[in-house]
Amino acid sequence: MHKGIAASPGISIGRAHVLSKKSASIIRRNIEEEGVEEEAKRLAAAVEKTKSDIAIIKEKVIYDIGNKEAEIFNAYLLLLDDTGFTGKAANIIRKEKVNAEYALKKVQNDYTEFFSRISDSYLKEKARDINGLVEKLLNNLEAAAEGGENVRPGKYIIIAHDLSPADTADMDKERVLGFATETGGSASHTAIVARSLEIPAVVGVSNITSAVKDGDTVILDGEKGIVVVNPSEKALEAYKQARKKLIVKARALKRLKKLDAITPDGYRILLSANIEFPEEVGAVQESNADGVGLYRTEFIYINKMNLPSEEDQFVAYKSVVEKMAPKPVTLRTLDIGGDKFLPYFKISPEQNPYLGLRAIRLSMQNPNIFKLQLRAMLRASAFGNVKIMFPMITNLEEIDEAKKVLREVMEELARKKVAFDRDVKTGVMIEVPSAAIMSDEIAKKADFFSIGTNDLIQYTLAVDRGNEAVAGYYNPMNPAVLRLIKKTIESAHKNNIKVSVCGEMAGTPELAFILAGMGVDELSVSPASVLSVKRLIRSIDFKDALAAADEVLKLSTSDKIKEYITGRLIKIIYEK
Ligand code: PEP
Ligand code: MG
């Protein structure tokens, strides 16, 4: 049994598909004399494929963003044309009679070693370019070797060292029964996407790629964060029973669908859903949520070969907005950076991506991309109830600047007589401590607040939300976090604006209990959590939640807070 971090609920049983660590663990394979030319051809085909992929992306980036941003692709193309680079790899295949992956890795090592001895930062950058390029070549080699992307027949559980949010967003829900990774945390975007796709997942399981062989039978317990490899008959039976119980529980929750999220003593909380993909609207409607409290629009940009056009974005937003109307849809502007990257939009390598060029900072530095997105959002606002929200605001100036750009786009659309909602509400995500501290003044410039606890916890406690090594420090019950949330709610209400919580905290029943008691107006959770949070709200009196939140805010350690909340909640629920 291997213990990790529960990242997405559900239990899966199936065959393992172990993903290689790509460039990190390329194995040397010896090739027979007669297979050597075939192997060299395989490399040549991957080089050609990579060249054409890159040429397409480059053209698109020049068109959409500009020449400067496309420079990286010129560097890649030059390297691919350079017989010194790919030619060297072909020579190694022929001389040493080895596989193309190994040959490429060897050339990569020679280049990086050479560059590492030079202190020039420009050349250091070149070493990074080579690493990026080798990744692309390895991907194309892998696809060719496996005869395409979806090679493994049937359904399987993925076992990998690491999976990015983009990898996860690309998963075929019909075939991937679940996944386990060695890295990650429960608040990472990889975990969030898994929950959206309802793919059970366990992250931060050390050495799982060595413990599991391709084809092994695996039980993945996304409820408790456990992976069992080649289980006994008894364990299999027990897990099958546990899985049945989960299905029965989910069925029971469905009965709450038509009911409001209202406490027995009459306190109504709006209960909305977070989405990453337009296809999730079905699940949101199914849960009868009060709206989309957070649409993470960056997932339209991820896993594309190029920047989505205004039209592509408009179509996606409009489809969500129309289906949800008259209920509101909160469209959050692009939140790239941190753990989410775009292949066609290069951010220079950063030491601390979460503290770097992320979210609103990236949008403000790329006004064309920002305006294009705002145009698409505003056009969609003509088809329903749209709210626009800015992520990672850290000060008053940023909100002024973002709103100025929004006004400019509005004026442009008005001049062109394009329809949009002139009263569209603009909100601010409070997810950085500086914003929470300044929330009283920020509230005067915003129509609503949405507290992003995933980041607020990470930035307040200085804990990377996706790092398994510090997962134990990532604690929503930390008193500093709770006090910042309380301050934000008070600031919003003092200024007569509504405040929602859209971080994962809102979807955890015992924490939703405290958030309700602190006075939030809305909780926005993953579609799969809507009904369980609704059940909680319908089973607690607001006066009890209020009293519990007051008590909790007096406590000064996470342990005491946790003990209090669980004790209190159990008492309330059992006394009913
Ligand atoms: C948050 O930070 O809590 C949030 C909702 O945004 P994201 O998880 O996308 O960073
Ligand atoms: Mg955030």
Coordinates of C-alpha atoms and ligand atoms in Angstrom, one line a residue:
M1 CA 0.0 0.0 0.0
H2 CA 1.4 3.4 -1.0
K3 CA 0.2 6.5 0.8
G4 CA -0.1 9.8 -1.0
I5 CA -2.4 12.9 -0.9
A6 CA -6.1 12.5 -1.8
A7 CA -6.5 14.8 -4.8
S8 CA -9.7 13.8 -6.5
P9 CA -12.4 11.6 -4.9
G10 CA -13.6 8.2 -6.1
I11 CA -12.2 4.7 -6.3
S12 CA -10.8 3.1 -9.4
I13 CA -9.6 -0.4 -10.1
G14 CA -7.7 -1.1 -13.3
R15 CA -4.5 -1.8 -15.2
A16 CA -1.6 0.6 -14.8
H17 CA -0.2 2.6 -17.6
V18 CA 3.2 3.8 -16.4
L19 CA 4.4 7.0 -18.1
S20 CA 8.1 7.4 -18.6
K21 CA 9.8 10.4 -17.1
K22 CA 10.6 11.5 -20.6
S23 CA 13.9 13.2 -20.7
A24 CA 14.6 12.4 -17.0
S25 CA 14.9 8.7 -17.4
I26 CA 15.7 7.7 -21.0
I27 CA 16.9 4.2 -21.2
R28 CA 19.6 3.0 -23.5
R29 CA 18.4 0.3 -25.9
N30 CA 20.8 -1.5 -28.1
I31 CA 19.6 -1.8 -31.8
E32 CA 20.5 -4.7 -34.1
E33 CA 22.7 -3.8 -37.1
E34 CA 19.9 -4.2 -39.5
G35 CA 17.6 -1.9 -37.5
V36 CA 20.0 1.0 -37.3
E37 CA 18.9 2.9 -40.4
E38 CA 15.3 2.5 -39.4
E39 CA 16.1 4.1 -36.1
A40 CA 17.9 7.0 -37.8
K41 CA 14.8 7.4 -40.0
R42 CA 12.6 7.5 -36.9
L43 CA 14.7 10.4 -35.6
A44 CA 14.6 12.1 -39.0
A45 CA 10.8 11.8 -39.0
A46 CA 10.5 13.2 -35.5
V47 CA 12.7 16.1 -36.5
E48 CA 10.5 16.9 -39.6
K49 CA 7.4 16.6 -37.5
T50 CA 8.8 18.9 -34.9
K51 CA 9.9 21.4 -37.5
S52 CA 6.4 21.6 -39.0
D53 CA 4.7 21.8 -35.6
I54 CA 7.0 24.7 -34.7
A55 CA 6.6 26.5 -38.0
I56 CA 2.8 26.5 -37.6
I57 CA 3.0 27.8 -34.0
K58 CA 5.5 30.4 -35.0
E59 CA 3.3 31.9 -37.7
K60 CA 0.4 32.0 -35.4
V61 CA 2.4 33.7 -32.6
I62 CA 3.7 36.3 -35.0
Y63 CA 0.2 37.0 -36.1
D64 CA -1.4 37.0 -32.7
I65 CA 1.2 38.4 -30.4
G66 CA 4.2 39.7 -32.3
N67 CA 7.7 39.0 -33.7
K68 CA 9.5 39.3 -30.4
E69 CA 7.5 36.5 -28.8
A70 CA 8.2 34.3 -31.8
E71 CA 12.0 34.5 -31.4
I72 CA 12.1 31.3 -29.4
F73 CA 10.7 29.4 -32.3
N74 CA 13.4 30.7 -34.6
A75 CA 16.0 29.4 -32.2
Y76 CA 14.3 26.0 -32.2
L77 CA 14.2 25.9 -36.0
L78 CA 17.8 26.9 -36.3
L79 CA 18.8 24.1 -33.9
L80 CA 16.7 21.6 -35.8
D81 CA 18.4 22.6 -39.1
D82 CA 21.8 22.4 -37.4
T83 CA 23.4 19.2 -38.4
G84 CA 25.7 19.8 -35.5
F85 CA 22.7 19.0 -33.2
T86 CA 20.4 16.5 -34.9
G87 CA 23.3 15.2 -37.1
K88 CA 25.2 14.4 -33.9
A89 CA 22.3 12.4 -32.6
A90 CA 22.0 10.5 -35.9
N91 CA 25.7 9.7 -35.7
I92 CA 25.4 8.3 -32.2
I93 CA 22.5 6.0 -33.4
R94 CA 24.7 4.7 -36.2
K95 CA 28.0 4.4 -34.3
E96 CA 26.7 3.1 -30.9
K97 CA 23.7 1.3 -32.4
V98 CA 21.3 2.8 -29.8
N99 CA 17.8 4.1 -29.7
A100 CA 17.0 7.6 -30.9
E101 CA 15.8 8.8 -27.5
Y102 CA 19.1 7.9 -25.9
A103 CA 21.1 9.5 -28.7
L104 CA 19.2 12.7 -28.3
K105 CA 19.6 12.7 -24.6
K106 CA 23.4 12.2 -25.0
V107 CA 23.7 15.2 -27.3
Q108 CA 21.5 17.3 -25.0
N109 CA 23.8 16.4 -22.1
D110 CA 26.9 17.5 -24.1
Y111 CA 25.3 20.8 -25.0
T112 CA 24.0 21.5 -21.5
E113 CA 27.4 20.6 -19.9
F114 CA 29.1 23.0 -22.4
F115 CA 26.7 25.8 -21.6
S116 CA 26.8 25.3 -17.9
R117 CA 30.5 26.1 -17.9
I118 CA 29.8 29.5 -19.4
S119 CA 28.5 32.3 -17.2
D120 CA 27.0 34.3 -20.0
S121 CA 23.2 34.5 -19.3
Y122 CA 22.3 34.6 -23.0
L123 CA 24.1 31.3 -23.5
K124 CA 22.5 29.9 -20.4
E125 CA 19.2 30.7 -22.0
K126 CA 20.3 28.7 -25.1
A127 CA 20.7 25.6 -22.8
R128 CA 17.1 26.0 -21.8
D129 CA 16.0 26.3 -25.4
I130 CA 17.8 23.0 -26.1
N131 CA 16.0 21.4 -23.2
G132 CA 12.6 22.6 -24.5
L133 CA 13.4 21.4 -27.9
V134 CA 14.5 17.9 -26.8
E135 CA 11.2 17.6 -24.9
K136 CA 9.3 18.3 -28.1
L137 CA 11.4 15.8 -30.1
L138 CA 11.0 13.2 -27.5
N139 CA 7.2 13.7 -27.6
N140 CA 7.2 13.2 -31.3
L141 CA 9.5 10.2 -31.1
E142 CA 7.2 8.7 -28.5
A143 CA 4.1 9.3 -30.5
A144 CA 5.7 7.7 -33.6
A145 CA 7.0 4.7 -31.6
E146 CA 3.6 4.1 -30.1
G147 CA 1.9 4.6 -33.4
G148 CA -0.1 7.6 -32.2
E149 CA -1.3 9.1 -29.0
N150 CA -4.0 6.7 -27.8
V151 CA -2.0 3.5 -28.1
R152 CA -3.0 1.6 -25.0
P153 CA -6.3 -0.2 -25.7
G154 CA -9.1 -0.1 -23.1
K155 CA -9.2 1.8 -19.9
Y156 CA -6.3 2.3 -17.6
I157 CA -4.9 4.1 -14.5
I158 CA -2.0 6.5 -15.2
I159 CA 1.0 6.3 -13.0
A160 CA 3.4 9.2 -13.6
H161 CA 6.2 11.2 -11.9
D162 CA 4.4 14.4 -12.6
L163 CA 1.4 15.6 -14.6
S164 CA 0.8 19.3 -15.5
P165 CA -2.7 20.8 -15.4
A166 CA -2.4 20.8 -19.2
D167 CA -1.7 17.1 -19.3
T168 CA -4.7 16.5 -17.1
A169 CA -7.0 18.7 -19.1
D170 CA -6.1 16.6 -22.1
M171 CA -7.1 13.3 -20.5
D172 CA -9.7 11.1 -22.2
K173 CA -12.2 10.7 -19.5
E174 CA -13.6 7.6 -21.1
R175 CA -10.3 5.8 -20.9
V176 CA -8.4 7.2 -17.9
L177 CA -9.8 5.6 -14.8
G178 CA -7.6 7.6 -12.5
F179 CA -4.0 8.7 -11.9
A180 CA -1.3 8.7 -9.3
T181 CA 1.7 11.0 -9.4
E182 CA 4.9 11.3 -7.3
T183 CA 4.6 15.1 -7.1
G184 CA 1.8 17.5 -6.4
G185 CA -0.6 18.9 -3.8
S186 CA -4.4 18.8 -3.3
A187 CA -4.8 22.5 -4.2
S188 CA -2.7 22.3 -7.4
H189 CA -4.4 22.9 -10.7
T190 CA -3.7 19.3 -11.7
A191 CA -5.8 18.2 -8.7
I192 CA -8.5 20.8 -9.5
V193 CA -8.8 19.7 -13.1
A194 CA -9.0 16.0 -12.0
R195 CA -11.9 16.9 -9.7
S196 CA -13.6 18.7 -12.6
L197 CA -13.2 15.8 -14.9
E198 CA -14.3 13.5 -12.0
I199 CA -11.1 11.4 -12.5
P200 CA -10.0 9.9 -9.1
A201 CA -6.5 10.9 -8.3
V202 CA -3.8 10.5 -5.7
V203 CA -0.7 12.8 -5.8
G204 CA 2.5 13.0 -3.9
V205 CA 3.0 9.2 -3.8
S206 CA 6.7 8.8 -3.4
N207 CA 8.4 6.3 -5.9
I208 CA 5.2 5.1 -7.3
T209 CA 6.6 4.9 -10.9
S210 CA 9.2 2.4 -9.6
A211 CA 6.7 0.4 -7.5
V212 CA 4.3 -0.2 -10.4
K213 CA 4.9 -1.9 -13.7
D214 CA 3.0 -1.3 -16.8
G215 CA 0.0 -3.7 -16.8
D216 CA -0.1 -4.3 -13.0
T217 CA -3.5 -4.2 -11.4
V218 CA -3.9 -1.1 -9.3
I219 CA -6.5 0.2 -6.8
L220 CA -6.6 3.9 -6.7
D221 CA -8.4 5.3 -3.6
G222 CA -8.9 9.0 -4.2
E223 CA -10.9 9.3 -1.0
K224 CA -8.1 8.4 1.3
G225 CA -5.1 9.0 -1.0
I226 CA -4.0 5.4 -1.2
V227 CA -2.6 3.3 -4.1
V228 CA -2.6 -0.5 -3.8
V229 CA -0.5 -2.4 -6.3
N230 CA -1.5 -6.0 -7.3
P231 CA -4.0 -6.3 -4.5
S232 CA -5.1 -9.5 -2.8
E233 CA -8.6 -10.9 -3.6
K234 CA -9.7 -9.7 -0.2
A235 CA -8.6 -6.1 -0.8
L236 CA -10.2 -6.1 -4.2
E237 CA -13.5 -7.3 -2.8
A238 CA -13.4 -4.7 0.0
Y239 CA -12.7 -1.9 -2.5
K240 CA -15.5 -3.0 -4.8
Q241 CA -17.9 -2.8 -1.8
A242 CA -16.5 0.7 -0.9
R243 CA -17.1 1.8 -4.5
K244 CA -20.7 0.6 -4.4
K245 CA -21.2 2.6 -1.1
L246 CA -20.0 5.8 -2.8
I247 CA -22.4 5.3 -5.7
V248 CA -25.3 4.9 -3.2
K249 CA -24.2 8.0 -1.3
A250 CA -24.1 10.0 -4.6
R251 CA -27.6 8.8 -5.5
A252 CA -28.9 9.9 -2.1
L253 CA -27.4 13.4 -2.6
K254 CA -29.2 13.8 -5.9
R255 CA -32.4 14.2 -3.9
L256 CA -31.2 17.6 -2.8
K257 CA -31.0 18.9 -6.4
K258 CA -34.2 20.9 -6.5
L259 CA -33.7 22.4 -3.0
D260 CA -32.1 25.7 -2.1
A261 CA -28.9 26.0 -0.1
I262 CA -30.7 27.4 3.0
T263 CA -30.1 26.7 6.6
P264 CA -33.0 25.4 8.8
D265 CA -33.2 28.8 10.5
G266 CA -33.6 30.5 7.1
Y267 CA -30.2 31.8 6.0
R268 CA -29.7 31.6 2.3
I269 CA -26.3 31.2 0.8
L270 CA -25.7 31.2 -2.9
L271 CA -24.1 28.0 -4.0
S272 CA -22.4 28.2 -7.4
A273 CA -20.0 26.0 -9.3
N274 CA -16.4 26.5 -10.6
I275 CA -15.7 25.3 -14.2
E276 CA -12.6 24.9 -16.4
F277 CA -14.3 23.7 -19.6
P278 CA -17.6 24.7 -21.3
E279 CA -18.6 21.1 -21.4
E280 CA -19.0 21.2 -17.6
V281 CA -22.1 23.3 -17.8
G282 CA -24.1 20.1 -18.1
A283 CA -22.8 19.0 -14.7
V284 CA -23.5 22.5 -13.2
Q285 CA -27.1 22.4 -14.5
E286 CA -27.4 18.8 -13.2
S287 CA -26.4 20.0 -9.7
N288 CA -28.8 23.0 -10.0
A289 CA -26.1 25.4 -8.8
D290 CA -27.0 29.1 -8.5
G291 CA -24.5 30.1 -11.2
V292 CA -20.9 29.7 -12.3
G293 CA -19.0 31.5 -9.6
L294 CA -15.6 31.0 -11.3
Y295 CA -14.9 30.1 -14.9
R296 CA -11.1 29.5 -15.2
T297 CA -10.9 30.7 -18.8
E298 CA -7.2 29.9 -19.2
F299 CA -8.1 26.3 -20.0
I300 CA -9.3 27.6 -23.4
Y301 CA -5.7 28.7 -24.0
I302 CA -4.0 25.5 -22.7
N303 CA -3.4 22.6 -25.0
K304 CA -3.8 24.6 -28.1
M305 CA -1.1 25.0 -30.7
N306 CA -1.8 28.7 -30.7
L307 CA -3.6 31.6 -29.0
P308 CA -7.4 31.1 -29.3
S309 CA -8.9 33.8 -31.5
E310 CA -11.5 36.3 -30.2
E311 CA -14.1 34.3 -32.0
D312 CA -13.0 30.9 -30.4
Q313 CA -13.3 32.5 -27.0
F314 CA -16.5 34.3 -27.7
V315 CA -18.1 31.0 -28.8
A316 CA -16.9 29.2 -25.6
Y317 CA -18.1 32.0 -23.3
K318 CA -21.4 32.5 -25.1
S319 CA -22.2 28.8 -24.9
V320 CA -21.8 28.8 -21.1
V321 CA -23.5 32.1 -20.6
E322 CA -26.5 31.2 -22.7
K323 CA -27.0 27.8 -21.1
M324 CA -26.8 29.3 -17.6
A325 CA -29.0 32.4 -18.2
P326 CA -30.5 34.0 -16.3
K327 CA -28.1 32.7 -13.7
P328 CA -24.8 34.6 -13.5
V329 CA -21.5 33.4 -15.0
T330 CA -18.3 34.9 -13.5
L331 CA -15.6 34.9 -16.2
R332 CA -12.2 35.3 -14.8
T333 CA -9.6 36.8 -17.0
L334 CA -6.5 34.8 -18.0
D335 CA -4.6 33.2 -15.1
I336 CA -1.5 31.9 -16.8
G337 CA 1.8 31.5 -14.9
G338 CA 2.4 29.6 -11.6
D339 CA 1.7 26.0 -12.6
K340 CA 0.0 26.8 -16.0
F341 CA 2.0 27.5 -19.1
L342 CA 1.3 27.9 -22.8
P343 CA 3.5 26.3 -25.4
Y344 CA 3.2 29.1 -27.8
F345 CA 3.6 31.9 -25.3
K346 CA 7.0 31.9 -23.7
I347 CA 7.5 33.3 -20.2
S348 CA 11.3 33.5 -19.5
P349 CA 12.2 30.8 -17.0
E350 CA 11.4 32.0 -13.5
Q351 CA 12.9 30.9 -10.2
N352 CA 9.5 31.3 -8.4
P353 CA 6.7 31.1 -11.0
Y354 CA 4.0 31.7 -8.4
L355 CA 5.7 34.9 -7.5
G356 CA 6.4 35.8 -11.1
L357 CA 4.6 36.9 -14.2
R358 CA 1.2 35.4 -13.5
A359 CA -2.5 36.3 -14.0
I360 CA -3.3 40.0 -14.2
R361 CA 0.4 40.9 -14.4
L362 CA 0.7 38.9 -17.6
S363 CA -2.5 40.4 -19.0
M364 CA -1.3 43.9 -18.3
Q365 CA 2.0 43.3 -19.9
N366 CA 0.3 41.9 -23.0
P367 CA -2.5 44.4 -23.7
N368 CA -3.4 42.8 -27.1
I369 CA -4.1 39.4 -25.5
F370 CA -5.9 41.1 -22.6
K371 CA -8.1 43.3 -24.9
L372 CA -8.9 40.4 -27.2
Q373 CA -10.1 38.4 -24.2
L374 CA -12.1 41.3 -22.7
R375 CA -13.8 41.8 -26.1
A376 CA -14.8 38.2 -26.3
M377 CA -16.2 38.4 -22.7
L378 CA -18.1 41.6 -23.3
R379 CA -19.6 40.3 -26.5
A380 CA -20.8 37.2 -24.6
S381 CA -22.3 39.5 -22.0
A382 CA -25.1 40.3 -24.5
F383 CA -26.4 36.7 -24.2
G384 CA -27.0 36.4 -20.5
N385 CA -25.7 37.4 -17.1
V386 CA -21.9 37.9 -17.2
K387 CA -19.6 39.1 -14.5
I388 CA -15.9 39.8 -15.1
M389 CA -13.3 39.1 -12.5
F390 CA -9.6 39.9 -12.3
P391 CA -7.2 37.4 -10.7
M392 CA -4.2 38.0 -8.4
I393 CA -4.8 41.7 -7.8
T394 CA -2.2 42.9 -5.3
N395 CA -2.9 46.7 -5.0
L396 CA -5.3 49.5 -5.9
E397 CA -3.4 50.6 -9.0
E398 CA -3.8 47.2 -10.6
I399 CA -7.6 47.3 -10.3
D400 CA -7.6 50.9 -11.7
E401 CA -5.5 49.8 -14.6
A402 CA -7.5 46.7 -15.4
K403 CA -10.7 48.6 -15.3
K404 CA -9.2 51.3 -17.6
V405 CA -8.5 48.7 -20.2
L406 CA -12.0 47.3 -19.8
R407 CA -13.4 50.7 -20.3
E408 CA -11.3 51.2 -23.5
V409 CA -12.6 47.9 -24.9
M410 CA -16.2 48.9 -24.0
E411 CA -15.8 52.2 -25.8
E412 CA -14.4 50.5 -28.9
L413 CA -17.3 48.0 -29.0
A414 CA -19.8 50.8 -28.5
R415 CA -18.2 52.8 -31.4
K416 CA -18.5 49.7 -33.5
K417 CA -22.1 49.2 -32.3
V418 CA -21.4 45.7 -31.0
A419 CA -23.9 44.6 -28.4
F420 CA -22.7 44.1 -24.8
D421 CA -23.9 44.6 -21.2
R422 CA -22.9 48.2 -20.3
D423 CA -23.5 47.4 -16.6
V424 CA -21.4 44.3 -16.5
K425 CA -20.2 43.8 -13.0
T426 CA -16.4 43.7 -12.4
G427 CA -15.0 41.9 -9.4
V428 CA -11.7 41.3 -7.8
M429 CA -10.2 38.1 -6.6
I430 CA -8.8 38.4 -3.1
E431 CA -6.1 35.8 -3.1
V432 CA -3.0 37.7 -2.1
P433 CA -2.5 38.9 1.5
S434 CA -1.8 42.4 0.4
A435 CA -5.3 42.5 -1.3
A436 CA -7.0 41.2 1.9
I437 CA -5.2 43.7 4.0
M438 CA -6.3 46.5 1.6
S439 CA -9.7 45.0 1.0
D440 CA -11.6 48.0 2.6
E441 CA -10.2 50.3 -0.1
I442 CA -10.3 47.8 -2.9
A443 CA -13.9 47.2 -2.2
K444 CA -14.7 50.8 -3.2
K445 CA -13.5 50.0 -6.7
A446 CA -15.1 46.6 -7.1
D447 CA -18.7 45.4 -7.7
F448 CA -17.9 42.1 -5.8
F449 CA -15.1 40.1 -4.2
S450 CA -14.3 36.5 -4.7
I451 CA -11.8 35.0 -2.2
G452 CA -9.4 32.6 -3.8
T453 CA -8.4 30.6 -0.8
N454 CA -6.1 28.3 -2.8
D455 CA -3.7 31.1 -3.4
L456 CA -4.5 33.0 -0.3
I457 CA -3.3 30.0 1.8
Q458 CA -0.2 29.6 -0.4
Y459 CA 0.8 33.2 -0.3
T460 CA -0.1 33.8 3.4
L461 CA 1.7 30.7 4.7
A462 CA 4.6 30.7 2.1
V463 CA 3.7 27.2 1.0
D464 CA 3.7 26.1 -2.6
R465 CA 0.3 24.7 -3.2
G466 CA 1.6 22.0 -5.6
N467 CA 4.6 20.8 -3.6
E468 CA 4.1 17.5 -1.9
A469 CA 7.1 18.0 0.3
V470 CA 5.4 20.9 2.1
A471 CA 1.8 19.7 1.8
G472 CA 1.6 19.4 5.6
Y473 CA 2.1 23.1 5.9
Y474 CA -0.7 24.0 3.6
N475 CA -3.4 24.5 6.1
P476 CA -6.8 26.3 5.5
M477 CA -7.4 26.2 9.2
N478 CA -4.4 28.4 9.9
P479 CA -5.6 31.4 12.1
A480 CA -3.8 33.9 9.8
V481 CA -5.7 32.7 6.8
L482 CA -9.1 32.7 8.6
R483 CA -8.5 36.2 9.9
L484 CA -7.6 37.5 6.5
I485 CA -10.8 35.9 5.1
K486 CA -12.8 37.5 7.9
K487 CA -11.3 40.9 7.3
T488 CA -12.2 40.6 3.6
I489 CA -15.8 39.7 4.3
E490 CA -16.1 42.7 6.7
S491 CA -14.6 45.1 4.1
A492 CA -17.0 43.9 1.4
H493 CA -20.0 44.2 3.6
K494 CA -19.0 47.6 5.0
N495 CA -18.9 48.8 1.4
N496 CA -22.1 47.1 0.4
I497 CA -20.7 44.6 -2.0
K498 CA -21.1 40.8 -2.0
V499 CA -18.4 38.3 -1.3
S500 CA -17.9 34.8 -2.5
V501 CA -15.3 32.1 -1.7
C502 CA -14.3 30.2 -4.8
G503 CA -11.2 28.4 -3.5
E504 CA -11.3 24.7 -2.7
M505 CA -12.0 25.5 1.0
A506 CA -15.6 26.3 0.0
G507 CA -16.1 22.7 -1.2
T508 CA -15.0 21.1 2.1
P509 CA -18.1 20.8 4.3
E510 CA -16.5 21.5 7.7
L511 CA -14.8 24.6 6.2
A512 CA -17.9 25.7 4.4
F513 CA -19.6 25.7 7.8
I514 CA -17.1 28.2 9.2
L515 CA -17.2 30.3 6.0
A516 CA -20.9 30.5 6.2
G517 CA -20.6 31.5 9.9
M518 CA -18.2 34.3 8.9
G519 CA -20.9 35.7 6.7
V520 CA -19.9 34.9 3.1
D521 CA -22.7 35.5 0.6
E522 CA -21.8 32.8 -1.8
L523 CA -19.7 29.6 -2.0
S524 CA -18.5 28.4 -5.4
V525 CA -17.3 24.8 -5.5
S526 CA -16.6 22.1 -8.1
P527 CA -19.8 20.8 -9.7
A528 CA -19.2 17.5 -8.0
S529 CA -19.2 19.1 -4.5
V530 CA -22.3 21.3 -4.9
L531 CA -24.7 18.8 -3.4
S532 CA -22.5 17.7 -0.5
V533 CA -22.1 21.4 0.5
K534 CA -25.8 21.9 0.1
R535 CA -26.5 19.0 2.4
L536 CA -24.2 20.6 5.0
I537 CA -25.9 24.0 4.7
R538 CA -29.3 22.4 5.0
S539 CA -28.3 20.6 8.2
I540 CA -26.8 23.5 10.2
D541 CA -28.4 26.5 11.8
F542 CA -26.9 29.8 10.8
K543 CA -26.8 30.9 14.4
D544 CA -24.6 27.8 15.2
A545 CA -22.3 28.5 12.3
L546 CA -22.0 32.2 13.4
A547 CA -21.2 31.2 17.0
A548 CA -18.6 28.6 15.8
A549 CA -17.0 31.1 13.5
D550 CA -16.8 33.7 16.3
E551 CA -15.1 31.1 18.6
V552 CA -12.7 29.9 15.9
L553 CA -11.5 33.5 15.2
K554 CA -10.5 33.8 18.8
L555 CA -8.2 30.7 18.6
S556 CA -4.6 31.1 17.7
T557 CA -3.4 27.7 16.5
S558 CA -4.4 25.5 13.6
D559 CA -4.7 22.5 15.8
K560 CA -7.1 24.1 18.2
I561 CA -9.1 25.4 15.3
K562 CA -9.3 22.0 13.7
E563 CA -10.3 20.3 17.0
Y564 CA -13.0 22.9 17.6
I565 CA -14.5 22.8 14.1
T566 CA -14.7 19.0 14.0
G567 CA -16.0 18.7 17.5
R568 CA -18.6 21.4 17.0
L569 CA -19.8 20.1 13.7
I570 CA -20.1 16.5 14.9
K571 CA -22.1 17.7 17.9
I572 CA -24.4 19.8 15.8
I573 CA -25.0 17.1 13.3
Y574 CA -25.5 14.3 15.8
E575 CA -27.8 16.3 18.0
K576 CA -30.2 16.7 15.1
Ligands
PEP1 C1 -7.9 30.3 -5.8 O1 -6.7 30.7 -5.8 O2 -8.4 30.0 -4.7 C2 -8.7 30.2 -7.0 C3 -10.0 29.9 -7.0 O3 -8.0 30.3 -8.2 P1 -7.0 29.2 -8.8 O4 -7.2 28.0 -8.0 O5 -7.4 29.0 -10.2 O6 -5.7 29.8 -8.6
MG2 MG -5.9 31.7 -7.6

